[in-house]
XYZ file of C-alpha atoms in Angstrom:
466
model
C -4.368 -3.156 -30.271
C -2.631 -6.223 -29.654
C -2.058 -8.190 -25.912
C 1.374 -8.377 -24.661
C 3.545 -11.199 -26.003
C 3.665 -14.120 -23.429
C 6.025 -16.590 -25.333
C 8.917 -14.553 -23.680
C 7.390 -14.783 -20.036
C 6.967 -17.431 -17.736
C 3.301 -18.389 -17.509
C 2.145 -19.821 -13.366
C 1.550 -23.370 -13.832
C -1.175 -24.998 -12.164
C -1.435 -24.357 -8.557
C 0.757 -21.843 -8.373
C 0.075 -20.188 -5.453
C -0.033 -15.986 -6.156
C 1.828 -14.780 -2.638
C 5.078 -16.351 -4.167
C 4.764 -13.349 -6.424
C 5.159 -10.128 -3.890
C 8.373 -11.704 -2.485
C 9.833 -11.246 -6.243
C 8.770 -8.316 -6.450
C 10.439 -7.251 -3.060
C 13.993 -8.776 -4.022
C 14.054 -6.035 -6.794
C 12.318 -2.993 -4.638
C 14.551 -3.759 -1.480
C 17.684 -3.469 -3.638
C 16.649 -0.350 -5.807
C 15.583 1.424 -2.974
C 19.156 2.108 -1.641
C 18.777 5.138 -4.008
C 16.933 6.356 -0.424
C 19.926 6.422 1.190
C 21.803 8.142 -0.932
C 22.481 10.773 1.191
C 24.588 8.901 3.496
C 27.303 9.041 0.452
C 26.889 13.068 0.690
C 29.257 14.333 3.294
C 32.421 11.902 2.742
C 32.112 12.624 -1.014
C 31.747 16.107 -0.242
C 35.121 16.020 1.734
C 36.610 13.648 0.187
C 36.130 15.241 -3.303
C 35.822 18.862 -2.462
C 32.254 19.082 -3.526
C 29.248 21.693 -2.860
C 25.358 19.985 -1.569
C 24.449 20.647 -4.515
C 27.109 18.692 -6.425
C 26.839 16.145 -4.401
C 23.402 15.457 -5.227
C 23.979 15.273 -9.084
C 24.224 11.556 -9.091
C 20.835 10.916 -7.175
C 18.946 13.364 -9.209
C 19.973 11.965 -12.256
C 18.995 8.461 -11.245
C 15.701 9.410 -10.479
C 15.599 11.534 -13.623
C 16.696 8.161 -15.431
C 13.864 6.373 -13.317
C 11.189 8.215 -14.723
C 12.435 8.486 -18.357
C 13.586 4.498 -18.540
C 9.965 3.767 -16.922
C 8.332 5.864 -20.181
C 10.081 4.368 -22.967
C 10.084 0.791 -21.378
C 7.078 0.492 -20.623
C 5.514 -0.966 -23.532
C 8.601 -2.835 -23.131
C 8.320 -4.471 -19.632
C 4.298 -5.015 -20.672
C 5.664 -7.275 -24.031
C 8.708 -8.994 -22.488
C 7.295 -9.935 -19.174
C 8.566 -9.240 -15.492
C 11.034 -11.818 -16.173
C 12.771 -10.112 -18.597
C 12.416 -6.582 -17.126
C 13.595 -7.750 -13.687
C 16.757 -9.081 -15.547
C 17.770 -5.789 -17.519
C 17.469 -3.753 -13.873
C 19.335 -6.472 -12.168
C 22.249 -5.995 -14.613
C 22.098 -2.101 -15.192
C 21.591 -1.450 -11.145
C 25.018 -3.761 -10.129
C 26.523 -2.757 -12.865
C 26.048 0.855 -12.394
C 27.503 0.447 -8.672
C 30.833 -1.155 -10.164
C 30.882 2.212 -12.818
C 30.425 4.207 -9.801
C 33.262 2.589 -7.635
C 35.605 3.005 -10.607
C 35.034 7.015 -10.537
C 35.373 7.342 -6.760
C 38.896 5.252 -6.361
C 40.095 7.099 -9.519
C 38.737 10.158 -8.051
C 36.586 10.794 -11.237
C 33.561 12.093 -10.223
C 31.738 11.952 -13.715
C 32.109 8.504 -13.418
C 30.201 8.258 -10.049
C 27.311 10.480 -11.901
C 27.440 8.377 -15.104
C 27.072 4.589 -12.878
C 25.145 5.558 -10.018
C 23.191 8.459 -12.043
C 22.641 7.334 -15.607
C 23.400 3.622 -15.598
C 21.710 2.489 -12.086
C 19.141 5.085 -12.217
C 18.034 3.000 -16.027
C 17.874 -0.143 -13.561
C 15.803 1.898 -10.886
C 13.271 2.861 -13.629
C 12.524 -0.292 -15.374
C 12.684 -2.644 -11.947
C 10.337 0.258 -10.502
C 7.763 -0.880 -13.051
C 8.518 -4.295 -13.394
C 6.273 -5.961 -11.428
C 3.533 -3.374 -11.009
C 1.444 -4.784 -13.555
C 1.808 -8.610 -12.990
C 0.716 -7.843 -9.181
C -2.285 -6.095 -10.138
C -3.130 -8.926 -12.791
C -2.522 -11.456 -9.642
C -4.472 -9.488 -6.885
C -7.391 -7.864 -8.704
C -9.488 -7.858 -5.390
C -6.780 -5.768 -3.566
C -4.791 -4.082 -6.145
C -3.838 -0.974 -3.525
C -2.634 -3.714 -1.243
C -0.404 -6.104 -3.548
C 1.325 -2.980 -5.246
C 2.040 -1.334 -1.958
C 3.606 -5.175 -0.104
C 5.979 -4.756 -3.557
C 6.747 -1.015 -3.489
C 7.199 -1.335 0.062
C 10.170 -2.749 -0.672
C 11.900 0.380 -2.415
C 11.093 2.597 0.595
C 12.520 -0.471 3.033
C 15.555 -0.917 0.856
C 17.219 2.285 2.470
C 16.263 1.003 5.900
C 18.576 -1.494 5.026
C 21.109 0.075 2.950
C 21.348 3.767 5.272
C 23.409 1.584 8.532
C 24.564 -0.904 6.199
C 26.203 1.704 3.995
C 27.130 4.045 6.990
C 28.740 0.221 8.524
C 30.990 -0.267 5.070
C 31.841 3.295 5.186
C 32.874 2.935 9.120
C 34.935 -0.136 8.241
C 36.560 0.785 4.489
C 37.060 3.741 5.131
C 35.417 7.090 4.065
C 37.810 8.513 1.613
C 38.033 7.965 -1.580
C 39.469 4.336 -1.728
C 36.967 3.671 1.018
C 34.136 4.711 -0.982
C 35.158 3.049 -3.753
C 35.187 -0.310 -2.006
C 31.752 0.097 -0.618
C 30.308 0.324 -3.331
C 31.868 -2.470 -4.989
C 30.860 -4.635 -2.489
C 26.971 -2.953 -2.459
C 27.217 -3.698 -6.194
C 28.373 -7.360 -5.959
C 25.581 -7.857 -3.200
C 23.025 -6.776 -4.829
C 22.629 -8.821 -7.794
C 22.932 -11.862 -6.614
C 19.613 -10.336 -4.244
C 18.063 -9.415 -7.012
C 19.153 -12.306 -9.345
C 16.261 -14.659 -6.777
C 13.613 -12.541 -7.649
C 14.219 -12.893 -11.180
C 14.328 -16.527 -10.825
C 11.048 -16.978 -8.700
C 8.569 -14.317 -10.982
C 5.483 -15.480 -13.045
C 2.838 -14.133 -14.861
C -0.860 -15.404 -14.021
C -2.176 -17.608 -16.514
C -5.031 -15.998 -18.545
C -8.706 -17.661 -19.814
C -10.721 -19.634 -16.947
C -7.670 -19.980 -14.813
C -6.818 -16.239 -14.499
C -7.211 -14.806 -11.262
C -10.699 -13.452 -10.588
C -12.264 -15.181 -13.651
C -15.745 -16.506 -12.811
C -16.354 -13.899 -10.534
C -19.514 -11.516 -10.430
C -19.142 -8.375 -11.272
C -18.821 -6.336 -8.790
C -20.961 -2.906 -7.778
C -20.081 0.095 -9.426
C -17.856 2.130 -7.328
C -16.948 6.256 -8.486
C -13.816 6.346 -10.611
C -13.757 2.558 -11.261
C -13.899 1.894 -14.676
C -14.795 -1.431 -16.202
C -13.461 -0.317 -19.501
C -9.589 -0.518 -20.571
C -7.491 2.434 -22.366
C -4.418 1.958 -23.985
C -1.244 3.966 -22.898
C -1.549 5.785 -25.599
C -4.917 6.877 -25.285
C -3.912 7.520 -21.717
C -1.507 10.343 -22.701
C -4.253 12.181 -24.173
C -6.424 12.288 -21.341
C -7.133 15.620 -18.626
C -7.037 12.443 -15.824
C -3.623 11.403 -16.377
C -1.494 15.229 -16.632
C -4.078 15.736 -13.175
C -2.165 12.633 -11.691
C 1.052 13.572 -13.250
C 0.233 16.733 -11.301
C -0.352 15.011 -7.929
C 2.879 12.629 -7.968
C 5.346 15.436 -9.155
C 3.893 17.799 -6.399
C 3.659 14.865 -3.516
C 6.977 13.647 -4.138
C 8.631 16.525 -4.649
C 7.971 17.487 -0.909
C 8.995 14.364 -0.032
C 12.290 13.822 -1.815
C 13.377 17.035 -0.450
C 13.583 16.078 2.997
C 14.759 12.350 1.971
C 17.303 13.900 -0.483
C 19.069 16.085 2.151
C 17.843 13.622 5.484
C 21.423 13.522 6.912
C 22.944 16.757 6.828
C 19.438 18.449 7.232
C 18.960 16.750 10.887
C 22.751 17.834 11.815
C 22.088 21.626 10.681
C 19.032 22.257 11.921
C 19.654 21.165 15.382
C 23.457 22.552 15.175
C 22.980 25.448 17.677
C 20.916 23.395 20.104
C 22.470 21.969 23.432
C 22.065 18.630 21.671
C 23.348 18.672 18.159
C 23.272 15.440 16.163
C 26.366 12.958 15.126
C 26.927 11.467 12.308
C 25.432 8.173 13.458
C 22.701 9.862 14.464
C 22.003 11.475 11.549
C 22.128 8.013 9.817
C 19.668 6.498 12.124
C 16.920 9.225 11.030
C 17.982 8.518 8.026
C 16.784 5.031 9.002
C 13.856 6.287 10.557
C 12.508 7.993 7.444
C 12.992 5.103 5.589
C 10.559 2.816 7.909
C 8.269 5.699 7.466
C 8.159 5.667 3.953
C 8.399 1.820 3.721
C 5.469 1.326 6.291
C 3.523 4.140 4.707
C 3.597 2.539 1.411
C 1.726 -0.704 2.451
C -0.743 1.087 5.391
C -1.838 3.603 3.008
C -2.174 2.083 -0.255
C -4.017 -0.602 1.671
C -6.530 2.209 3.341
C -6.904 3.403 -0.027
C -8.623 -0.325 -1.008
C -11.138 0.856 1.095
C -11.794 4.454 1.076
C -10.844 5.043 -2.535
C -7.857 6.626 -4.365
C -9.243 10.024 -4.311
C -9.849 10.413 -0.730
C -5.961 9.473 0.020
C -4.666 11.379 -2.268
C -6.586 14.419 0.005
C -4.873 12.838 3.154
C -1.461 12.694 1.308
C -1.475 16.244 0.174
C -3.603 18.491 2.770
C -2.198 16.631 6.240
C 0.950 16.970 4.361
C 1.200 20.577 3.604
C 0.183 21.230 7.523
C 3.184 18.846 8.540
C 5.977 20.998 6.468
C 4.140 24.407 8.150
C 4.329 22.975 11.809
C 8.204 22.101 10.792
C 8.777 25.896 8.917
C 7.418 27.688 12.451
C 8.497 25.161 15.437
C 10.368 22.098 14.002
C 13.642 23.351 15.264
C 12.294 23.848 18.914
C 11.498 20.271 19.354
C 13.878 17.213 18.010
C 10.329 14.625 18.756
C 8.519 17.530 16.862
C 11.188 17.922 13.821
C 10.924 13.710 13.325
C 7.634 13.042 13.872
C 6.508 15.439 10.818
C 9.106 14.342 8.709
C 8.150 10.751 8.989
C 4.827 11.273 8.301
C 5.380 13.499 5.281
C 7.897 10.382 4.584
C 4.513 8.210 4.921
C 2.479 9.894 2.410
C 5.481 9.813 0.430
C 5.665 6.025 0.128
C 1.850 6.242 0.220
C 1.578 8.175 -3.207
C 3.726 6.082 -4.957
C 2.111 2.919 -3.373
C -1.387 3.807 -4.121
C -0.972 5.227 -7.894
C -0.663 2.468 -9.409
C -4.020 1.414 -7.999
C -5.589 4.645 -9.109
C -3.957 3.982 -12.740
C -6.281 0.660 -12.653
C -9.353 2.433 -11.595
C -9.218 5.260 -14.184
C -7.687 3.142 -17.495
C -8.004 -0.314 -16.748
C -5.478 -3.226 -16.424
C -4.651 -3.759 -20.239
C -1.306 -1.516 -20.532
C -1.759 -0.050 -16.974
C 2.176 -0.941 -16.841
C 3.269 1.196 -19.378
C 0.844 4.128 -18.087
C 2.191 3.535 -14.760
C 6.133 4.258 -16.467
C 4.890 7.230 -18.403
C 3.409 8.818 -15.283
C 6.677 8.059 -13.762
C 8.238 11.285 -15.883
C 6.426 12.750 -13.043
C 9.107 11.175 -10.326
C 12.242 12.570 -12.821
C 10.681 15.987 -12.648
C 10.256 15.708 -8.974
C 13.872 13.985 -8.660
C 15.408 17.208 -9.918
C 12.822 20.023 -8.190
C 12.755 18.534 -4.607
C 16.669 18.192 -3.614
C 17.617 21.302 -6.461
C 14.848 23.424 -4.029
C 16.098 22.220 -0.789
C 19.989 22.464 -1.814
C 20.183 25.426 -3.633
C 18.264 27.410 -0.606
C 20.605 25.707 1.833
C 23.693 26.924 -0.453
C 22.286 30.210 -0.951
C 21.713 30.956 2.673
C 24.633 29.453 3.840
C 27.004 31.810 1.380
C 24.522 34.401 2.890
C 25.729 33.802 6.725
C 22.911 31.862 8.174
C 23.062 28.386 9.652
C 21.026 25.794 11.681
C 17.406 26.244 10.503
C 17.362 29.030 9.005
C 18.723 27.516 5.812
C 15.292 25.501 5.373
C 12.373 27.426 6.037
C 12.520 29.021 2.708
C 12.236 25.905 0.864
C 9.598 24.386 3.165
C 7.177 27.092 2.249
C 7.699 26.305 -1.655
C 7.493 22.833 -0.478
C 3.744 23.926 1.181
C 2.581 25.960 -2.428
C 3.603 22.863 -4.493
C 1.055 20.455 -2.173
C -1.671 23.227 -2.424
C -1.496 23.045 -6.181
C -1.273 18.860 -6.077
C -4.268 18.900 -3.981
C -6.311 21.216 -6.259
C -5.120 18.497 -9.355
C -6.480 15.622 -7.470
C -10.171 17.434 -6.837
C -9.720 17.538 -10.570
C -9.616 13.896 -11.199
C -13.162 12.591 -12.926
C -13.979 9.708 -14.381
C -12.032 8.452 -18.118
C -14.729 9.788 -20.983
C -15.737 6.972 -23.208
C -14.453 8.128 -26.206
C -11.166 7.181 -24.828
C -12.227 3.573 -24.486
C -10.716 0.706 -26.028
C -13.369 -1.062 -28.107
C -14.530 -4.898 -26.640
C -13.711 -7.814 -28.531
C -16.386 -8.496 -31.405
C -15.232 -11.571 -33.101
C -12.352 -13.056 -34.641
C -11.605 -10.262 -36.678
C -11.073 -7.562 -33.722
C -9.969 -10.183 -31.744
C -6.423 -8.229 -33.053
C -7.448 -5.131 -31.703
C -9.122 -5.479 -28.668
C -8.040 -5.741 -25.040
C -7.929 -9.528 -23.320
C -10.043 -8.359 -20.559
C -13.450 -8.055 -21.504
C -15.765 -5.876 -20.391
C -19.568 -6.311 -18.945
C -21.092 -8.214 -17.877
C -18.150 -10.109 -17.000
C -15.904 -8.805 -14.623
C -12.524 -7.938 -15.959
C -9.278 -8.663 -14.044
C -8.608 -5.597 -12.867
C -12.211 -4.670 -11.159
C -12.372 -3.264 -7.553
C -13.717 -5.158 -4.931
């Protein structure tokens, strides 16, 4: 097993002060996450173009299908290049994906909004996802849950930007084709010169006596905390990491549901109410959803610094399955009702994501915890395709069956409720990483090449809880 090649990174020099590094992380999570707000696009494509929900969706579901399968395969990838060089392919795939997309939409080839947005963003959504996951937990090994959630924050805030700033272009270009079109050549244009500063302020930490943490004491065991390292591969082949694949498929799924289908869910299921809700409107809880899963990112993942990853992951799942059941029976009698559980299963959304990475650490270690972190991430593609193919094709179904308003949800929130049940059960699941699965420490100059750089007790490695 060999470490990941630095000479293509750029190593901190001296004094280099660590909180430079979240805010380059954030310049690539606040642009990806306009995939959140994806659903803004929906309804003028869908009259503009003639198409069903369900078509509609195609392009989202295959960027978060690409997500998860360009986080896999790059993720050795992004751990032997650097965050330098991963920020750099996403900057050019996600822009360049937009400009694909606003081709198809003036030309009024839809294929080619699913092929840019879809395939060739979604491959710049996947490997900027994981691009600076394991540099932050390498910089901030007393609060991984914290530094990962301040970065992944960012992809849950980017559609609090992008949802009224999108819904503004729209407003102003137009929302027909041409208008469309224009929108998101401008989002496309915008974004990488955003994202283009976060490649240019990123660092690795330097390793040997001036890492992070080095010095330190070790700290007191803790359950689940390992202070052993396991290679992705290893990973793969371990009951821990399908429970976890479990627990993020089944969490987000219930989440990307609602976030999916935010818009035109809101306006149907308060349709036949004495206050039904505009098009703005619908883009402000849009919005709304969006704070909740950007805020719920960093409160939760930080919470889980201190009552463990386990114990969150209950929160996340059980709470969660009671706040889709209080929205099947009474969410349509009460707007304040309807938004308030929506936001907070929007919260545990951002939470799970937030707080995985952390739990990656504690079970495997920080040695490849990158690429474990983009294999899980097949997890996320699943979910992309379950959660809004669930929610639409129920809505589609019941809608060619005569029903309307809320009617055309309630069937999907209970599958939504069965899927959290079984995600819970996978997390009580979760035990420590047997030894066998252990990378072996560093013995000399001859296994130098095939042992992890962190070593093991009785000195702390980088990656120990607090």
């Amino acid at each position: 097993m060999r470490a990941p090649a630095r000479s293509r990174t750029v190593v901190a020099p001296p004094g280099w002060s660590r909180l430079l590094v979240p805010p380059a992380a954030l310049s690539i999570h606040l642009a990806i996450g306009q995939a959140y707000a994806w659903s803004v696009f929906k309804p003028p494509l869908e009259s503009s173009l003639g198409l069903s929900g369900t078509a509609s969706a195609l392009p989202f579901q295959l960027a978060i299908v690409m997500l998860g399968l360009s986080a896999a395969f790059g993720g050795t990838l992004v751990e032997r290049n650097g965050p330098r060089w991963a920020m750099s392919v996403s900057a050019v795939c996600f822009s360049s994906g937009f400009l694909v997309a606003a081709l198809g939409a003036a030309t009024r080839q839809y294929w080619l909004v699913v092929l840019g947005y879809g395939f060739i963003g979604g491959i710049g959504l996947g490997i900027g996802y994981i691009s600076p996951v394991s540099t932050l937990l390498k910089w901030f090994p007393d609060r991984p849950g914290t530094a990962t959630g301040i970065a992944i924050m960012g992809f849950g805030g980017g559609a609090l930007i992008a949802s009224p700033w999108s819904a503004g272009l729209l407003d102003a270009l137009g929302r027909d084709t041409s208008g469309i079109a224009r929108t998101f050549l401008v989002m496309g244009l915008a974004y990488a010169v955003f994202m283009t500063l976060g490649v240019l302020l990123v660092r690795v930490p330097p390793a040997g006596p001036d890492a992070p943490g080095a010095g330190r004491a070790a700290p007191a065991p803790r359950p689940l905390v390992t202070t052993a390292q396991v290679s992705a591969r290893n990973a793969v082949r371990t009951p821990q990491f399908w429970c976890l694949w479990v627990v993020l498929c089944t969490n987000v799924t219930a989440g990307i549901g609602i976030l999916e289908k935010a818009a035109p869910m809101v306006s149907d299921f308060f349709a036949r109410s004495s206050a039904p809700v505009s098009a703005s409107a619908a883009a402000g809880f849009v919005g709304l959803l969006s704070l909740a899963n950007m805020l719920g990112r960093i409160v939760w993942s930080a919470t889980s610094d201190l009552a463990g990853r386990k114990h969150v992951y209950r929160l996340y799942l059980g709470v969660g399955a009671l706040m889709y059941l209080l929205i099947a029976l009474a969410g349509d009698s009460s707007t304040p009702l309807f938004i308030a559980c929506a936001a907070v299963i929007l919260s545990f959304y951002g939470g799970g994501f937030a707080t995985v990475p952390a739990y990656l650490r504690d079970l495997f270690g920080t040695y490849q915890v990158g690429a474990i972190h983009g294999r899980l991430l097949t997890a996320w593609s699943t979910a992309g395709v379950l959660g809004p193919l669930i929610v639409n094709a129920v809505a589609d179904a019941r809608r060619s069956s005569g029903h309307t308003g809320s009617d055309l949800y309630t069937t999907s929130f209970f599958v939504m409720i069965g899927l959290l049940v079984v995600g819970f059960a996978a997390n009580e699941l979760v035990r420590p990483v047997h030894p066998r699965h252990h990378e072996p420490p560093p013995a000399g100059p001859r296994s130098a090449k095939t042992a992890p750089t962190a070593p093991t007790a009785p000195t702390a490695p980088k990656g120990a809880a607090p």
